[in-house]
mmCIF file of C-alpha atoms in Angstrom:
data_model
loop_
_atom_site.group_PDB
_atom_site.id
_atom_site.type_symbol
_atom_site.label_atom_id
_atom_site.label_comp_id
_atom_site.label_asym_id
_atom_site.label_seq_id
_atom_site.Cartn_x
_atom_site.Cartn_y
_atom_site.Cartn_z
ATOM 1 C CA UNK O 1 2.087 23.488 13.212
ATOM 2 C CA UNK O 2 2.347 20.083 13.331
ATOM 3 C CA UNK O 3 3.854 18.440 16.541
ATOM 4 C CA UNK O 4 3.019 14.926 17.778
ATOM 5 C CA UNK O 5 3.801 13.680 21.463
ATOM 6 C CA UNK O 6 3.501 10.732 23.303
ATOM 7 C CA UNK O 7 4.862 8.834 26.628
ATOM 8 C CA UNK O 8 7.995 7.532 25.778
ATOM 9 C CA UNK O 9 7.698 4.241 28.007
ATOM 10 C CA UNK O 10 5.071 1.812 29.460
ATOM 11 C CA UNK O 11 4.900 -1.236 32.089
ATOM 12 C CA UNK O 12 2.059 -3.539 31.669
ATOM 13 C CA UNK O 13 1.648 -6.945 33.450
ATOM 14 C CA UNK O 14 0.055 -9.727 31.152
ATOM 15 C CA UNK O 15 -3.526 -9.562 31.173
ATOM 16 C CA UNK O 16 -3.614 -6.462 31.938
ATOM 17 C CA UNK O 17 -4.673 -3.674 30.184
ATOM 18 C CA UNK O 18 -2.278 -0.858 28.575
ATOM 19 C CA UNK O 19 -3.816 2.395 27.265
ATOM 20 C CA UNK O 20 -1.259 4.286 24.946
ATOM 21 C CA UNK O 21 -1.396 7.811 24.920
ATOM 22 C CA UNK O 22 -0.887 10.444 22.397
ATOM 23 C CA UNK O 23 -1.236 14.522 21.961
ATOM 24 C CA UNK O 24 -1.540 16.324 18.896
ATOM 25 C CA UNK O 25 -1.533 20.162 17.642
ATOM 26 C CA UNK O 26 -3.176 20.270 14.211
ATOM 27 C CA UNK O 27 -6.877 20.126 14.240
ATOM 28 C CA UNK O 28 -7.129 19.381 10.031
ATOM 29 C CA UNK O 29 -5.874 16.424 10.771
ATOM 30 C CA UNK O 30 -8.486 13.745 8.530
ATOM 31 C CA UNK O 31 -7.142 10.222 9.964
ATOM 32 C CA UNK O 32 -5.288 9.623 13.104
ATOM 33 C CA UNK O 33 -3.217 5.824 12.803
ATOM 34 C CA UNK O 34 -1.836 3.608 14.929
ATOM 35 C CA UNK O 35 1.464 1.847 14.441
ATOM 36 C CA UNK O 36 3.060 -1.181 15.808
ATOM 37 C CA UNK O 37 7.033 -1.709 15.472
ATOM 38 C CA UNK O 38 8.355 -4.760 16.513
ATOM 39 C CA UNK O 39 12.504 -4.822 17.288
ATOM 40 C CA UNK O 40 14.322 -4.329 13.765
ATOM 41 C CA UNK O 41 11.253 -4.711 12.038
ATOM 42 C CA UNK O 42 9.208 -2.244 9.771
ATOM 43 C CA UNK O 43 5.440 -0.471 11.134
ATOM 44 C CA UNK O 44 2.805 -2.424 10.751
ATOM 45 C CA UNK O 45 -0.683 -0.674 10.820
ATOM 46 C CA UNK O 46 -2.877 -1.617 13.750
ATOM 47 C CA UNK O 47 -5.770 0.330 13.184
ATOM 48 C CA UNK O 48 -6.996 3.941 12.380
ATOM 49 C CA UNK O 49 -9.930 6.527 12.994
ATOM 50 C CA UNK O 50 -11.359 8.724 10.983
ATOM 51 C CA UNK O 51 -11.603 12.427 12.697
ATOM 52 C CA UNK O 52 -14.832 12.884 12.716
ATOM 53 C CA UNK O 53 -15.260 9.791 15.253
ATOM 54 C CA UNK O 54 -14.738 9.313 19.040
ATOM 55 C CA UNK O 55 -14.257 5.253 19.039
ATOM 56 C CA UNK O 56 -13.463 2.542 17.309
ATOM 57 C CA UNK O 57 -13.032 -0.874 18.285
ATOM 58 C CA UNK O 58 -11.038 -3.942 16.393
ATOM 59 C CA UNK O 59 -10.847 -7.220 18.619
ATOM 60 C CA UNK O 60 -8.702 -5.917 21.609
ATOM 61 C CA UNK O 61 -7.779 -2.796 20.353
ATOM 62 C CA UNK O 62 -10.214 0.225 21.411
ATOM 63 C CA UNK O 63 -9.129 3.952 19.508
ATOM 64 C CA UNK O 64 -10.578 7.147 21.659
ATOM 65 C CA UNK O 65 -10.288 10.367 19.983
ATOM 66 C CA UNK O 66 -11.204 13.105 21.969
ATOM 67 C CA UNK O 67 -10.874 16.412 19.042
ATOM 68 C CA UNK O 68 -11.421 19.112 20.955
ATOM 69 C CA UNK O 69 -8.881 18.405 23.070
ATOM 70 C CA UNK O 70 -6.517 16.916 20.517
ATOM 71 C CA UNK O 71 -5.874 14.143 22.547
ATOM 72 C CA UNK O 72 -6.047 10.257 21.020
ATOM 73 C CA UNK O 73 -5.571 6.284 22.930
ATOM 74 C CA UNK O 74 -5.085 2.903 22.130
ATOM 75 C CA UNK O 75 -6.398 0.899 24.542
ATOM 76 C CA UNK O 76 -5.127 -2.681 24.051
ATOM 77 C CA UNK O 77 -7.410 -5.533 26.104
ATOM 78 C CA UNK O 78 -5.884 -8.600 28.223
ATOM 79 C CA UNK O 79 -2.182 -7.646 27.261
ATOM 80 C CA UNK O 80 0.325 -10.358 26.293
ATOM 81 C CA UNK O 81 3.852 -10.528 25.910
ATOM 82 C CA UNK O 82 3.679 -10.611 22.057
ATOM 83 C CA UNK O 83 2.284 -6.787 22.452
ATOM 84 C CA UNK O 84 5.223 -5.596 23.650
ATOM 85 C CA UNK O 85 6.652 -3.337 20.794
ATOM 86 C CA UNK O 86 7.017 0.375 20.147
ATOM 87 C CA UNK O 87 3.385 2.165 19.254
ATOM 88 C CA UNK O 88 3.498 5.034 17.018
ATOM 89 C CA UNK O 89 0.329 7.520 16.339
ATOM 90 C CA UNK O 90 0.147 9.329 13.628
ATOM 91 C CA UNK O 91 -1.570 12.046 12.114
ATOM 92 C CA UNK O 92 -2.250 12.547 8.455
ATOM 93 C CA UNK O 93 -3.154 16.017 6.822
ATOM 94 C CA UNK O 94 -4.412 16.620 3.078
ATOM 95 C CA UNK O 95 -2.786 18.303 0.244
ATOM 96 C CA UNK O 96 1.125 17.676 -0.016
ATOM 97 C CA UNK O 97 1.836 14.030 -0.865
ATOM 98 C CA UNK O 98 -0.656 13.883 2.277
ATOM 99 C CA UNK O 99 2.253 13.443 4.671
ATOM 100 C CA UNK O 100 2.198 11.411 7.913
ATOM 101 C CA UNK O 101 3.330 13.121 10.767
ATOM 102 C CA UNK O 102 4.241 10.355 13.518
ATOM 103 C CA UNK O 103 4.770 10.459 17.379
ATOM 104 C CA UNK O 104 8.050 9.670 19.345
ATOM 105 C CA UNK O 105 6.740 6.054 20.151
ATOM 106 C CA UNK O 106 5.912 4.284 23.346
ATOM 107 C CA UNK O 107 7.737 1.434 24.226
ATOM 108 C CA UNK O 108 5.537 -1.146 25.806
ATOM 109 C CA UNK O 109 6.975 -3.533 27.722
ATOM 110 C CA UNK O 110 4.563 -6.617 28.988
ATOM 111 C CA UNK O 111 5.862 -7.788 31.921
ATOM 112 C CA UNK O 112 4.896 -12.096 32.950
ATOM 113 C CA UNK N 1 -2.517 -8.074 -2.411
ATOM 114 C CA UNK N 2 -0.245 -5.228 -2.379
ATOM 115 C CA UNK N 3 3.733 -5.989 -0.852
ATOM 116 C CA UNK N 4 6.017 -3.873 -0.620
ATOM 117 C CA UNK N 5 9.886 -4.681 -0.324
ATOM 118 C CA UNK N 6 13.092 -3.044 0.140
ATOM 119 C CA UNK N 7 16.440 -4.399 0.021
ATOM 120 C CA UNK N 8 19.613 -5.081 1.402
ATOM 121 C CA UNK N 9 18.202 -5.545 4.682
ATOM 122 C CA UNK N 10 21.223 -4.164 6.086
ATOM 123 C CA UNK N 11 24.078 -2.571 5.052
ATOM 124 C CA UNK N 12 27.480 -1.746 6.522
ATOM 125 C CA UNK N 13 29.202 1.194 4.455
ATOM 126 C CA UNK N 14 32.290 3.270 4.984
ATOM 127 C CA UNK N 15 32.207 6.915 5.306
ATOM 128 C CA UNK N 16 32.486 8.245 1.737
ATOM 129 C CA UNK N 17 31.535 5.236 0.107
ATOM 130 C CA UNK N 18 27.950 5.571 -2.186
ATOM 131 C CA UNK N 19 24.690 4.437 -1.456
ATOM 132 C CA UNK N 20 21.469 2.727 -3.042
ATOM 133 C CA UNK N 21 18.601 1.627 -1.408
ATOM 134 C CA UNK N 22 15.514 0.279 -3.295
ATOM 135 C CA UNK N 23 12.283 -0.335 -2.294
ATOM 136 C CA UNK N 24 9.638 -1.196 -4.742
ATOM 137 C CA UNK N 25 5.893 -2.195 -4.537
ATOM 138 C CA UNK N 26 2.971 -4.940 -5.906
ATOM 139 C CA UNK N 27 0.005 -4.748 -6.682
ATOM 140 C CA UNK N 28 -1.003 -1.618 -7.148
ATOM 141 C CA UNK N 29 -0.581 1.229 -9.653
ATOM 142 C CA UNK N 30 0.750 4.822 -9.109
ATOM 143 C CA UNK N 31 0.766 5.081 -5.589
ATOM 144 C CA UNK N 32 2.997 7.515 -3.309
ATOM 145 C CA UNK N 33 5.802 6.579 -2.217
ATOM 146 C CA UNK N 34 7.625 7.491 0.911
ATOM 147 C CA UNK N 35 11.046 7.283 2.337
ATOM 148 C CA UNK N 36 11.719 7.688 6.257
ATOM 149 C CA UNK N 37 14.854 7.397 8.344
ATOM 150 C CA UNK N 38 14.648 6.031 11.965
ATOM 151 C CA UNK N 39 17.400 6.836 14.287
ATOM 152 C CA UNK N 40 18.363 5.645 17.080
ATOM 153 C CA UNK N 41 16.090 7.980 19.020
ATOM 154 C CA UNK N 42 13.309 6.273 17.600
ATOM 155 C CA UNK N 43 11.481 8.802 15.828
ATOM 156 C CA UNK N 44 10.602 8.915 12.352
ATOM 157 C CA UNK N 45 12.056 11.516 10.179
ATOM 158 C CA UNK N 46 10.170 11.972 6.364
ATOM 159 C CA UNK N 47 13.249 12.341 3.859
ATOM 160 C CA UNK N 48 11.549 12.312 0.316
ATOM 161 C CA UNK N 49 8.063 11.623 -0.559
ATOM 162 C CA UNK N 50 7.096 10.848 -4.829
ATOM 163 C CA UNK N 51 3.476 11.181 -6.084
ATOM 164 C CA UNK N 52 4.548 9.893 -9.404
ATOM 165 C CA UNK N 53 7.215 9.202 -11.942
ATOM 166 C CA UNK N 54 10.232 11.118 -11.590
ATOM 167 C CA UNK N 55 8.294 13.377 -9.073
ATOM 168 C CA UNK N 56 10.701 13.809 -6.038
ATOM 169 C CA UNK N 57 9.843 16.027 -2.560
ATOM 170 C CA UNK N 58 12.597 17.119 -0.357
ATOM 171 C CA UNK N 59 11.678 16.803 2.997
ATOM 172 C CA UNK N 60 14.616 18.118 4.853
ATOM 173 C CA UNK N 61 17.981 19.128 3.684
ATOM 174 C CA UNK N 62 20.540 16.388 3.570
ATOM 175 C CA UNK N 63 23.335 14.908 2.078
ATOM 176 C CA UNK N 64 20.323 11.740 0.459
ATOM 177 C CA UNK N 65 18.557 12.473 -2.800
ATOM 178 C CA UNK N 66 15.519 9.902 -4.443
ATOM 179 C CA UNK N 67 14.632 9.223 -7.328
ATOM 180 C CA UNK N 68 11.409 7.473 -8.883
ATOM 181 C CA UNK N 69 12.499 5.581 -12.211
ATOM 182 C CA UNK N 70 9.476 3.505 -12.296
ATOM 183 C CA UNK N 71 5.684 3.523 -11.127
ATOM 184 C CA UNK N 72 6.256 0.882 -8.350
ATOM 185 C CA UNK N 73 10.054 1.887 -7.489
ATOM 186 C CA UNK N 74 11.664 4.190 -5.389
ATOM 187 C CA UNK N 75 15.447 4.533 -4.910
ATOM 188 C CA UNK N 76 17.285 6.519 -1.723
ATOM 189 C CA UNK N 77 20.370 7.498 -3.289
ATOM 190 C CA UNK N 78 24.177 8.638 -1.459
ATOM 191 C CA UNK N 79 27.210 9.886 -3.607
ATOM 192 C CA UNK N 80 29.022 9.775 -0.599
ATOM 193 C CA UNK N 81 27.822 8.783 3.054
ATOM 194 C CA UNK N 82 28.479 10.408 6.298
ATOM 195 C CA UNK N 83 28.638 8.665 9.721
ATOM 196 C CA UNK N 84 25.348 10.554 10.712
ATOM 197 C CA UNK N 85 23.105 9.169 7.858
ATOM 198 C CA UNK N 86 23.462 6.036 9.822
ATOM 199 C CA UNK N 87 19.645 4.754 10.686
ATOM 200 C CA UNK N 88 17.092 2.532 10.016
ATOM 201 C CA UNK N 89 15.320 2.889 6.693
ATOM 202 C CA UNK N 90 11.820 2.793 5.764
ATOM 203 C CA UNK N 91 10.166 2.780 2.221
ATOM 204 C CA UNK N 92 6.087 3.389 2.588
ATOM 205 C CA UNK N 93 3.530 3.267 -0.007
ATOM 206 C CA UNK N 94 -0.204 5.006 -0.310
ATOM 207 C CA UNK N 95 -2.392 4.049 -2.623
ATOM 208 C CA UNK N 96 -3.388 7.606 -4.421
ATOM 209 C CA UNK N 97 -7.325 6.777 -4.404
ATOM 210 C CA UNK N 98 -7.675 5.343 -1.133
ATOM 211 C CA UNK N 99 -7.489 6.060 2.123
ATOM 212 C CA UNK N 100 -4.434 7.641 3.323
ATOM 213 C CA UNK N 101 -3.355 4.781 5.355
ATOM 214 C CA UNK N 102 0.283 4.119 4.268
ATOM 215 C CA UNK N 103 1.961 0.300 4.486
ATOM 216 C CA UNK N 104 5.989 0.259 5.554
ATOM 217 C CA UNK N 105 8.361 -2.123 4.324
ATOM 218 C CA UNK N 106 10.775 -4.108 6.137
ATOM 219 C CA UNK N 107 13.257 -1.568 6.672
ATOM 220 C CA UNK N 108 17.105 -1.812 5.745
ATOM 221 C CA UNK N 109 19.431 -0.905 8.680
ATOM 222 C CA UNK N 110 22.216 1.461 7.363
ATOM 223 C CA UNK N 111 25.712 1.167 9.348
ATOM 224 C CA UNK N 112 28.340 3.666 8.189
ATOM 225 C CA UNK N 113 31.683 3.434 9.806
#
């Protein structure tokens, strides 16, 4: 099946650091995305991994995927106030239009 | 570079009254196109998904319907709205060679009253 869960809220002071968490249930999952939605705005794509990785790293943004236990972060480094947002992960599958199946969201909130 | 847009940005419609949303993409050629709905819970909800002209995938039952009338547009259609298709609206695009990474539009918010 295809379920995907995260924290629904998170405190962060500013330059601090804020790791996002997020479960997931199918293991044929190829990529694994993060999203960034800013208030009444579309996603925007932050970064992605590919499943057969554990890390990747883009400026202040650090990706862990751990695949055995279906478990995948977004660390984000020295945290500002333009971070705060909602974060989606997402989880893509072949075959079928290759359908994203996306998280709840966490709202960050970066607090001065 | 590849944009995608969608438009109105928002919308304010009475129960019962018909809808069209558009959303249409540049720079690039036969791509998938997606349409979410948002709700005020904040999850994303696939509606339709098109991997080409005039091919439209029903996500979930509903009272919406699609429709692809060109490569680079996709249209979320209503004959007549209810109060709960009320939401925010999201067009997405994939290119069909890449990665699967898709790109969101700007999102029209839908009020029906």
């Amino acid at each position: 099946g295809e379920d995907v869960e995260q924290s629904l809220f998170l405190s962060v002071r500013e330059g601090d650091s804020s790791v996002i968490n997020c479960t997931y249930t199918d293991s044929s999952s190829t990529y694994l995305y993060w999203y960034k939605q800013e208030p009444g705005a579309g996603l925007q794509l932050l970064t992605y991994i590919f499943s057969n990785m554990d890390m990747k790293q883009d400026q202040r943004l650090t990706v862990l995927l751990n695949k055995k236990d279906k478990h995948l972060s977004l660390r984000i480094a020295d945290t500002q106030t333009g971070d705060s947002a909602i974060y989606f992960c997402a989880e893509s599958m072949k075959g079928g239009g290759n359908k994203l199946t996306f998280g709840t969201g966490t709202q960050l909130k970066v607090e001065l | 570079s590849q944009t995608i847009h969608q438009w109105p940005a928002t919308l304010v419609q009475p129960v019962g009254s018909p809808l069209s949303l558009e959303c249409t993409v540049e720079g690039t050629s036969n791509p998938n196109l997606y349409w979410y709905r948002q709700a005020a819970g904040r999850g994303l909800q696939l509606l339709f998904y098109s991997v080409g002209i005039g091919q439209i995938s029903s996500e979930v039952p509903q009272n919406l319907s699609a429709s692809r009338p060109q490569d680079r547009q996709f249209i979320l259609s209503s004959k007549k709205l209810l109060l709960s298709d009320s939401g925010f609206y999201l067009c997405a695009w994939r290119e069909l060679a890449g990665k699967e990474t898709q790109y969101f539009g700007p999102g029209t918010r839908l009020l029906v009253l």
